[in-house]
Short mmCIF file of C-alpha atoms in Angstrom, two decimals:
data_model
loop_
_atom_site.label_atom_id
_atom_site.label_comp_id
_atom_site.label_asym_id
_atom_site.label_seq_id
_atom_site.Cartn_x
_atom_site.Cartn_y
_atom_site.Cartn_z
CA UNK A 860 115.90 119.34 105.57
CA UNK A 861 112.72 117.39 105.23
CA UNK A 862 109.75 118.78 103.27
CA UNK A 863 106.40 118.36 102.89
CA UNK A 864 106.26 119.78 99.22
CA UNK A 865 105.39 116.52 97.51
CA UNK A 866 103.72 116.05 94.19
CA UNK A 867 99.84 115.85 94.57
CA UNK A 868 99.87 112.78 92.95
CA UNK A 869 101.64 110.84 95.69
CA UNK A 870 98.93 112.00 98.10
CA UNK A 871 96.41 110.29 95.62
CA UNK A 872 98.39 107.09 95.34
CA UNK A 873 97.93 107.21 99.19
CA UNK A 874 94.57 107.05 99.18
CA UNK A 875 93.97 103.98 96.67
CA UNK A 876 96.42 102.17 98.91
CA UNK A 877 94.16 103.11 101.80
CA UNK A 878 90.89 102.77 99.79
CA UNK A 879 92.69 98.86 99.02
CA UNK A 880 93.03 97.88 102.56
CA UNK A 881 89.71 98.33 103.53
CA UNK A 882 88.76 94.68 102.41
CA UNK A 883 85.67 93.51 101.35
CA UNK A 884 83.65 91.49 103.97
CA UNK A 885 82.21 92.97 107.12
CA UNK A 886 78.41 94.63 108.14
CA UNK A 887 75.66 94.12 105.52
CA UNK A 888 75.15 97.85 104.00
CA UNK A 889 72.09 99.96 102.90
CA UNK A 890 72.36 99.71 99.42
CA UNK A 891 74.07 95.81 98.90
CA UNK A 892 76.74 95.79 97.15
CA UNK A 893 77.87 92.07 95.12
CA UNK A 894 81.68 90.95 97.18
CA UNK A 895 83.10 90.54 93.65
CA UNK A 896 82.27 94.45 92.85
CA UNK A 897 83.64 95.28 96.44
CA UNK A 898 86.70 93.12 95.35
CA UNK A 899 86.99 94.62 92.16
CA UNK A 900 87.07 98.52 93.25
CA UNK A 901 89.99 97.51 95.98
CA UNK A 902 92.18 95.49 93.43
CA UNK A 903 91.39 98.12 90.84
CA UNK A 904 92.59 101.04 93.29
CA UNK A 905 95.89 99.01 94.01
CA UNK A 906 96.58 99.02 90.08
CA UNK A 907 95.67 102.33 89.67
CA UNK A 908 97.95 103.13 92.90
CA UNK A 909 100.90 100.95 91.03
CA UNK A 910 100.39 103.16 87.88
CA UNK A 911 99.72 106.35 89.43
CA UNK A 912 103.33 105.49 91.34
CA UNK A 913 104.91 104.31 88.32
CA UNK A 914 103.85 107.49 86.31
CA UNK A 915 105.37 109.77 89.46
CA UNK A 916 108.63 108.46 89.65
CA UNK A 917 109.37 107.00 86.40
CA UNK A 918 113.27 106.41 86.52
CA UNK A 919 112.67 104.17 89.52
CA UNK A 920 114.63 106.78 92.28
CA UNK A 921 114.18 104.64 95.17
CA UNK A 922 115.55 105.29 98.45
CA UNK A 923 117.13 102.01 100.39
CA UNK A 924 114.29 101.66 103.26
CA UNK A 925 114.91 98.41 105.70
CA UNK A 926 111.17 98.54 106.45
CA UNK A 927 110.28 97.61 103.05
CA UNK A 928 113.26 95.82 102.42
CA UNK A 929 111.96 93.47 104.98
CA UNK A 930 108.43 93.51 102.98
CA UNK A 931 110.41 92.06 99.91
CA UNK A 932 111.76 89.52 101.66
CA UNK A 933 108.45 88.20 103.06
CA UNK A 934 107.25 87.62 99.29
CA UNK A 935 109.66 84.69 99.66
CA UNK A 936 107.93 82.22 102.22
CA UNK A 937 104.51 83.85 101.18
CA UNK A 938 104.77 82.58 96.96
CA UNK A 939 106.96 79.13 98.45
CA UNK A 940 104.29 78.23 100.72
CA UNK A 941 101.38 79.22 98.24
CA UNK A 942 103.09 77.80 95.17
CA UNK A 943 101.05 74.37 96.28
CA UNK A 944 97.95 75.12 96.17
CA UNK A 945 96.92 74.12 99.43
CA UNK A 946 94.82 77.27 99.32
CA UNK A 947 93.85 77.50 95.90
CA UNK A 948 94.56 80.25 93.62
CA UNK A 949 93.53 82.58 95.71
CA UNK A 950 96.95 82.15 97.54
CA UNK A 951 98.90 83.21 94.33
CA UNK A 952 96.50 85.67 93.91
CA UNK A 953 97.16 87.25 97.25
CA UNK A 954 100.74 86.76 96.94
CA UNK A 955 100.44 89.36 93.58
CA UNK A 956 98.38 91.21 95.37
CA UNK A 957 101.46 92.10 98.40
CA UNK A 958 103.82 92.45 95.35
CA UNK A 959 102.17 95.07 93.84
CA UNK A 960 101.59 96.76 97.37
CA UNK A 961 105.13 96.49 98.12
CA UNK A 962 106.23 97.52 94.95
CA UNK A 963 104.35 101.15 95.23
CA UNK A 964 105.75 101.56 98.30
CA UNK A 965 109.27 101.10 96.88
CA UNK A 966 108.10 103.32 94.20
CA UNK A 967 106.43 105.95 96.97
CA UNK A 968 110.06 105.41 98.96
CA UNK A 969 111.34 108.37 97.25
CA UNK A 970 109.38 110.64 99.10
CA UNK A 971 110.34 109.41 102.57
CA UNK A 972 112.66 112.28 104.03
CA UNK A 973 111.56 112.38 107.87
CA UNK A 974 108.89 115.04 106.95
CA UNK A 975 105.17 115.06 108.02
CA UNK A 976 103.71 114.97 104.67
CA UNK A 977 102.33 110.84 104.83
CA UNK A 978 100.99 111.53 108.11
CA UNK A 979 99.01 114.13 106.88
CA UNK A 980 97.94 112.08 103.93
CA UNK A 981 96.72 109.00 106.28
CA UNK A 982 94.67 111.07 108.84
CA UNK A 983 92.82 112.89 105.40
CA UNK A 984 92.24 109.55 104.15
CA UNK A 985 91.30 107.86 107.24
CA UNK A 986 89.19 110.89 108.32
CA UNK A 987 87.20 110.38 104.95
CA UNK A 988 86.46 107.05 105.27
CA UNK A 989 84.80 107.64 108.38
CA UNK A 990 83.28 110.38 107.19
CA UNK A 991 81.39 107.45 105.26
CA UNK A 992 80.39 105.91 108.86
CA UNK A 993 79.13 108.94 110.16
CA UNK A 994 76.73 109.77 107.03
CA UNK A 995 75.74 105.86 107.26
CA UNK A 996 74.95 106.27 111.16
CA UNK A 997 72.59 109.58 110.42
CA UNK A 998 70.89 107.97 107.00
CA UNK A 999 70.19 104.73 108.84
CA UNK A 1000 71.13 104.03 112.96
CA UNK A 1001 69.59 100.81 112.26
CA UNK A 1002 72.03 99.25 109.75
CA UNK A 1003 74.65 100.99 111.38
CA UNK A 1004 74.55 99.43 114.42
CA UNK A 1005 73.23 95.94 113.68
CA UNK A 1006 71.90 93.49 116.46
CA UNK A 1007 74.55 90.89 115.37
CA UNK A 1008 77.13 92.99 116.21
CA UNK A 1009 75.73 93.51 119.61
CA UNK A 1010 74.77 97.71 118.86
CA UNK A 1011 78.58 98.34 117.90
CA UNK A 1012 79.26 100.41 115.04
CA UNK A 1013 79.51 98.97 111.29
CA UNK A 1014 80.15 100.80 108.09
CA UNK A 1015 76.85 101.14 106.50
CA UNK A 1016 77.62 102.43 103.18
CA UNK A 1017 80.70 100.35 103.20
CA UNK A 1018 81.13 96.85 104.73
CA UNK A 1019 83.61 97.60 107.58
CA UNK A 1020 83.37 95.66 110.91
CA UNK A 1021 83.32 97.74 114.35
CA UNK A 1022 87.45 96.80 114.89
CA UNK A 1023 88.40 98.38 111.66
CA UNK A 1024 86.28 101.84 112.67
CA UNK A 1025 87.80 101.96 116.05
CA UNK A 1026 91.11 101.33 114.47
CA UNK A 1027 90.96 104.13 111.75
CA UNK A 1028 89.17 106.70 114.32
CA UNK A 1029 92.19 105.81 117.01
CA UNK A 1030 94.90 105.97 115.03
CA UNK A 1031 94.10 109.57 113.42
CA UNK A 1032 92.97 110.99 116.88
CA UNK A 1033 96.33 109.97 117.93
CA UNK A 1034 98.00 111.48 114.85
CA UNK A 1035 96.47 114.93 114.86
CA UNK A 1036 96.73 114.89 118.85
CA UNK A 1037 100.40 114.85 118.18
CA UNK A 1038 100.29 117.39 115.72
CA UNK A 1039 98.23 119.88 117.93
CA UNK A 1040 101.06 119.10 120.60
CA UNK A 1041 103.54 120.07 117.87
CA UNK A 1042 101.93 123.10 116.89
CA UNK A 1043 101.72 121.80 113.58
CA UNK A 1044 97.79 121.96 113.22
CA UNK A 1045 95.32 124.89 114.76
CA UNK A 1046 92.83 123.74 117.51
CA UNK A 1047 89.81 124.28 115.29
CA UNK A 1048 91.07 121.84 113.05
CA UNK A 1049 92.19 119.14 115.78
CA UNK A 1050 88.83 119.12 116.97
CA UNK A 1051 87.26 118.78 113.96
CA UNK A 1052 89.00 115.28 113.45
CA UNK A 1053 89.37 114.46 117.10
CA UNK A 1054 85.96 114.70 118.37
CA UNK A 1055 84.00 113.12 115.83
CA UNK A 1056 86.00 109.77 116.11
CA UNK A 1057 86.61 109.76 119.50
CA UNK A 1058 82.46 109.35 119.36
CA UNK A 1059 82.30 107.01 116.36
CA UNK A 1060 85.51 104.78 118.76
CA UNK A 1061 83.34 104.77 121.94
CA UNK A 1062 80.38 104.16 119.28
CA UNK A 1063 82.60 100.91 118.25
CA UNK A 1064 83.04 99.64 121.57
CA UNK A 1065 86.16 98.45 120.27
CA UNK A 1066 88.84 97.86 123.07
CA UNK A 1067 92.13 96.75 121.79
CA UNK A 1068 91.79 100.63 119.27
CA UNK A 1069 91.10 102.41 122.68
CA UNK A 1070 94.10 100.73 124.32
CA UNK A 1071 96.54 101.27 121.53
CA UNK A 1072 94.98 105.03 121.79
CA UNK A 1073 95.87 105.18 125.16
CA UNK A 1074 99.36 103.35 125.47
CA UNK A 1075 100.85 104.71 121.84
CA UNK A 1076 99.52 108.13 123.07
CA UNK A 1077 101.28 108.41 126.35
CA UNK A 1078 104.47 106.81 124.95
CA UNK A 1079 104.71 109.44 122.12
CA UNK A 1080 103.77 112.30 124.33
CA UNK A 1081 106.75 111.03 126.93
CA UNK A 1082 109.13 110.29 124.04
CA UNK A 1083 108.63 114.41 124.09
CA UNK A 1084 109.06 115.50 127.63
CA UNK A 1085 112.51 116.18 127.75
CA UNK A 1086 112.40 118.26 125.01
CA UNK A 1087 109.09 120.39 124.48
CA UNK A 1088 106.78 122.09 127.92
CA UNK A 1089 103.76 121.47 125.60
CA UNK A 1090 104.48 117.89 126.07
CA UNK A 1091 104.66 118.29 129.56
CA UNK A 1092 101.54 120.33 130.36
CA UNK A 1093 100.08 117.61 128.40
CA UNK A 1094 101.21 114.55 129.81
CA UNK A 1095 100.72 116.22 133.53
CA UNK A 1096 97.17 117.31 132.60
CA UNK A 1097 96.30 113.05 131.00
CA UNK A 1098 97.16 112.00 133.85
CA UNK A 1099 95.25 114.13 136.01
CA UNK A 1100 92.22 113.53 133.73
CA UNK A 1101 92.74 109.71 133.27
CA UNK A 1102 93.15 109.24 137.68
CA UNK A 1103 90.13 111.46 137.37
CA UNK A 1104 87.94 109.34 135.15
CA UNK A 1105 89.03 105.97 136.56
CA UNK A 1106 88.07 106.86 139.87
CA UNK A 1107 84.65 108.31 138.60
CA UNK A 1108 83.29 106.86 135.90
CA UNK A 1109 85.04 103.11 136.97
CA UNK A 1110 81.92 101.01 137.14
CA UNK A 1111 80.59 102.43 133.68
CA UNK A 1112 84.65 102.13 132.00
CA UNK A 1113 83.94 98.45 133.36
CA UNK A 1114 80.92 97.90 131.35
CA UNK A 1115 82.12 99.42 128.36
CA UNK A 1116 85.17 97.21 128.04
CA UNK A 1117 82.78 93.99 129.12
CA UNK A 1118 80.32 94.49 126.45
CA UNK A 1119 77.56 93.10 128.12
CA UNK A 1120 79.52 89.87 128.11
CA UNK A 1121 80.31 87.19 130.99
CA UNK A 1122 83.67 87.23 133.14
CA UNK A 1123 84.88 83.81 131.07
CA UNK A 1124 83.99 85.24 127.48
CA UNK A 1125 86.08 88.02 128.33
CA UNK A 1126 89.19 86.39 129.63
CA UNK A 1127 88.90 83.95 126.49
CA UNK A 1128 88.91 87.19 124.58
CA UNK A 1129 85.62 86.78 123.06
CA UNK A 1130 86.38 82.62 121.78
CA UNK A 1131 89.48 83.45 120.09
CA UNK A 1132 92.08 81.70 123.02
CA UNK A 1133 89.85 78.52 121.13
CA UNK A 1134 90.69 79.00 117.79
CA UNK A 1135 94.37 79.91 118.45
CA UNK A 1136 95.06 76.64 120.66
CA UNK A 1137 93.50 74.58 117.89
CA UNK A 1138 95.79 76.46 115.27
CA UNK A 1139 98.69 75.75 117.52
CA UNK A 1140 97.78 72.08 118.16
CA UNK A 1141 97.15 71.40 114.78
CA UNK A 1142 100.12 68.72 113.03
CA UNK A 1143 102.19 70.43 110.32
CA UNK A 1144 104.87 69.11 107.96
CA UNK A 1145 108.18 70.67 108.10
CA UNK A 1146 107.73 72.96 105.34
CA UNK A 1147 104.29 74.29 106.98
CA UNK A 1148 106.64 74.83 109.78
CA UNK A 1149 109.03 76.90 107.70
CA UNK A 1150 106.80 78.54 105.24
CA UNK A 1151 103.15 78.13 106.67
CA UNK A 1152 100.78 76.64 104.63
CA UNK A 1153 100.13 80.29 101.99
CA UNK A 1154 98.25 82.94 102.15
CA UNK A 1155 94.59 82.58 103.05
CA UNK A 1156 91.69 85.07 104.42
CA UNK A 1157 93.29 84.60 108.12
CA UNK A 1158 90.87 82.17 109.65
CA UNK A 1159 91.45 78.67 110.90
CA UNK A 1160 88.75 76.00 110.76
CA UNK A 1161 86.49 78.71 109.66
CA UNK A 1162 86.87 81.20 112.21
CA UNK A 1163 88.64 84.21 112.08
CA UNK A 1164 92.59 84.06 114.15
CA UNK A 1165 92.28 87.47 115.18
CA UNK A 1166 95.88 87.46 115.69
CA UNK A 1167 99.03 88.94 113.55
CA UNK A 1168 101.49 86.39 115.22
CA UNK A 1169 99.68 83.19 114.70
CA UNK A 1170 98.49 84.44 111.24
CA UNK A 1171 101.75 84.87 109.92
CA UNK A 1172 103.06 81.73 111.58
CA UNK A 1173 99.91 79.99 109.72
CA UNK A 1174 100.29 81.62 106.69
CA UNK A 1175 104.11 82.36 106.49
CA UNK A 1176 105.91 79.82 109.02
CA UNK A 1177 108.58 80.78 111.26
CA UNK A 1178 110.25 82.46 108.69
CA UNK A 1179 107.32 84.95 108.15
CA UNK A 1180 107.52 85.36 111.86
CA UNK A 1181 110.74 85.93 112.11
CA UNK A 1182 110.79 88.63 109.25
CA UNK A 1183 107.99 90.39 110.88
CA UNK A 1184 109.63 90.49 114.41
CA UNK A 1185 112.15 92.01 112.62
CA UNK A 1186 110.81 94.32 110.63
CA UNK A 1187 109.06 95.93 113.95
CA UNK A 1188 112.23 95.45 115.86
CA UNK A 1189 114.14 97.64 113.19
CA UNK A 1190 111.61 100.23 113.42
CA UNK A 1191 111.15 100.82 117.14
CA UNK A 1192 115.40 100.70 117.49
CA UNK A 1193 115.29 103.34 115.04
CA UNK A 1194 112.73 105.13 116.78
CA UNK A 1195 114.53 105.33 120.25
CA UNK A 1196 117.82 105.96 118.24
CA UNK A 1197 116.46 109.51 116.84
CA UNK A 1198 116.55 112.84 118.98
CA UNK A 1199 113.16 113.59 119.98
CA UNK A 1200 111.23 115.31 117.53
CA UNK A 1201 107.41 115.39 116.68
CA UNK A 1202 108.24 112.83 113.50
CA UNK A 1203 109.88 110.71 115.91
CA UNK A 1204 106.86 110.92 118.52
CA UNK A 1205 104.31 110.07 115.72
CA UNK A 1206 106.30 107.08 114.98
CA UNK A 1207 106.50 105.56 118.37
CA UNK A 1208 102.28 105.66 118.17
CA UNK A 1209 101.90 103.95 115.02
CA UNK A 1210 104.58 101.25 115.79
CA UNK A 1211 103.04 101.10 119.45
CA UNK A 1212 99.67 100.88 118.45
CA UNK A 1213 100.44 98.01 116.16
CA UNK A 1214 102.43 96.29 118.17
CA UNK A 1215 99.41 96.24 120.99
CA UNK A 1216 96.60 95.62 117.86
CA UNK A 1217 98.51 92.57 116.78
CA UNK A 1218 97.61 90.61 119.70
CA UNK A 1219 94.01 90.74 118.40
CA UNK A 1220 93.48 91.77 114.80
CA UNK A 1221 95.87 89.86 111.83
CA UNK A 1222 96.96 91.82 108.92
CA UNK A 1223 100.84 92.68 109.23
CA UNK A 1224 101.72 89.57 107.13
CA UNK A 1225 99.93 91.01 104.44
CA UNK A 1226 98.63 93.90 102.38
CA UNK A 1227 96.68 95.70 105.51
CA UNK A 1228 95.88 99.22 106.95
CA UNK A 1229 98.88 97.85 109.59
CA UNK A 1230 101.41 97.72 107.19
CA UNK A 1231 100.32 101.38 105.75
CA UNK A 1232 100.70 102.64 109.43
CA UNK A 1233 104.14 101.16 109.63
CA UNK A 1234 104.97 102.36 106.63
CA UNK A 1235 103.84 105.68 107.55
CA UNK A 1236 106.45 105.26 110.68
CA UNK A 1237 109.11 104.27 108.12
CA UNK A 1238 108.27 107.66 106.56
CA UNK A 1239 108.58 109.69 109.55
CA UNK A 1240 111.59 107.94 110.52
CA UNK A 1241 113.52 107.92 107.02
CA UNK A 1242 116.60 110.87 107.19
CA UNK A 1243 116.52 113.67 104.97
CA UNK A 1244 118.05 112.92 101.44
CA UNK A 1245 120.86 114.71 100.34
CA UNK A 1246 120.81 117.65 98.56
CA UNK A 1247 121.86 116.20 95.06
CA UNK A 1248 121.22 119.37 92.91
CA UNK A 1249 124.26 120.10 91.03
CA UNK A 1250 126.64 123.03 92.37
CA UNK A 1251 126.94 126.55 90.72
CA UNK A 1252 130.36 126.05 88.52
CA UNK A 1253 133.05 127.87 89.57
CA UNK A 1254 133.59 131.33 87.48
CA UNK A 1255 136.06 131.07 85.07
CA UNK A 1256 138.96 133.52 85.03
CA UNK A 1257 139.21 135.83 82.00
CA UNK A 1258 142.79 134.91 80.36
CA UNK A 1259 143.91 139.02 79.67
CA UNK A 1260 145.90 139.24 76.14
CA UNK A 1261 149.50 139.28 75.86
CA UNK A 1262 149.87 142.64 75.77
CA UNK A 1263 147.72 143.13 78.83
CA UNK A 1264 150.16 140.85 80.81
CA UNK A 1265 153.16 143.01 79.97
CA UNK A 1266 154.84 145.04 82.79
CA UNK A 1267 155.65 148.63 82.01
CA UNK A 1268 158.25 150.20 83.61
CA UNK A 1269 158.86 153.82 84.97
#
């Protein structure tokens, strides 16, 4: 049976994997802080993270997991194609960095039993960091929501960019949303999380976070029809709500998504169809073909891809694609393999909602909040392990003296 009795140190290992991901470029802040500090805290949490993991589980129990299995493997075209140069040392650097990320999560693997326990550990995490956002947005609206971004949301306090807030806000209002369905969280506590970054997501203006929202939300919640009436009373009452909002509040649900921008910005999603038919048109040798030319800050020309596929395919080659397509492919057969359950129907939202974010945000070739989320889905969707504690031996008999064992007769 799957339990959420894990050491307190794993949740802390969780966070400096979280605390790593969050990346170092994005909004200027209040108080500026140097890239190369910014660079050193993340790195510094992963090492601690590796240590911290090392420390936990120090006879290496790991559990096989094909999620990070598949991880592993995509070290292989990620060190060939940096081994080069083409991108500097950063590449090799980078490449170090995704071993040590995958190598805690081997480490962390142990823990993986189907339970709810990681899930609760991302939302606390995630809920924290924008807990930073919020206190940014009341010390100072004005650096929080910057003119070059348009009014959208930054991080303040730290550099994030509006995508990454509307990310982290939609994927733990999803999470504890499924947990209030499951009963496995009171209502005063659901809202606490809930409402906050539903504001701080519309706040964003970030639309592929409110789609994944939307889509990974109704899939989960009908993944649980069948099985729980919560689920339906829920999924009846969306839909209710979402025909009426559309109908209502259309014209302003129009502007939102639009931005303020033209018809032809939009359909070229915001410049980046530009940058991903020069990436594509670019020549390539054979090897950048198989193994991409290494790993890089995601951007082509300058510009940012904005896309996991054609990252990875930069980056990685087909054979980074192809172990990626995999490794989501593995997870969502498991998913619709399992008997409904709640662990089951958080899964299906984290591997929906990064299946629909990696049309427009990069990161699941590398170490990212994407691969966390999948891992976290990899968690939920790991069976119990076996109960390996030793069994009670058997009572010995008492041999009775000779004497004892003689028969007397009348």
């Amino acid at each position: 049976m799957a339990s959420d009795n894990h050491p307190k140190v794993v949740g802390a290992v969780w966070g400096l994997l979280v605390l790593n991901t969050l990346g170092s470029a994005g909004a200027k802040t209040i108080v500026p802080l140097p890239r190369s500090l910014i660079q050193m805290v993340t790195m510094g949490s992963l090492v601690a993270a590796f240590a911290l993991a090392l420390a936990v589980n120090p006879r290496l129990r790991i559990r096989p997991s094909a999620y990070v299995f598949l991880l592993t493997l995509l070290l292989v075209p990620s060190v060939i194609s940096s081994a080069d140069l083409e991108n500097g040392f950063g590449a090799l650097f980078r490449c170090f960095r995704l071993a040590l990320f995958v190598g805690t999560l081997w480490l962390l693997g142990r823990w993986w039993d189907g339970g709810l326990a990681f899930v609760r550990h991302h939302v606390r995490m995630y809920f924290a960091v924008l807990g930073s956002v919020a206190a940014g947005l009341a010390i100072s609206p004005g650096a929080a929501l910057p003119d070059l971004y348009g009014g959208r949301l930054v991080g303040a306090l730290w550099p994030l960019t509006p995508p990454q807030i509307g990310q982290y806000a939609a994927v733990i209002t999803g999470l504890t949303a499924l947990l209030l369905l499951g009963r496995r969280t009171d209502r005063v506590s659901a809202a606490v999380v809930i409402v906050p970054s539903l504001v701080l997501l519309a706040l964003t203006h970030t639309r592929t976070a409110t789609v994944g929202l939307l889509v990974g939300l109704t899939l989960a919640v009908f993944s649980l029809v069948l099985t729980s009436a919560a689920a339906r009373r829920f999924f009846v009452w969306a839909v209710a709500g979402a025909t009426v909002v559309a109908v209502g509040f259309g014209s302003l649900l129009q502007a939102w998504f639009l931005r303020g921008q033209s018809q032809e910005n939009f359909t070229s999603l915001t410049g980046r169809a530009k940058v991903w038919n020069a990436l594509l048109a670019a020549p390539r040798t054979t090897s950048e073909y198989l193994f991409g030319a290494g790993l890089g800050d995601k951007s082509f020309g300058g510009l940012p891809i904005d896309n996991s596929w054609l990252a990875v395919y930069h980056e990685q080659g087909w054979t980074g694609v192809t172990l990626v397509a995999a490794l989501i492919l593995v997870l969502g057969a498991v998913a619709l393999l399992r008997p409904p359950s709640l662990s089951r129907a958080c899964a299906i939202f984290l591997i929906s909602y990064c299946g629909i974010a990696s049309y427009t945000e990069a990161g699941l070739g590398d170490a990212s909040p994407y691969l966390l989320h999948l891992a976290v889905a990899a968690s939920l969707l790991a069976a119990p392990a076996a109960d390996t504690a030793p069994a009670a031996p058997a009572a010995t008999r008492r041999r009775a003296p000779r004497w004892a064992r003689r028969t007397e007769l009348t």
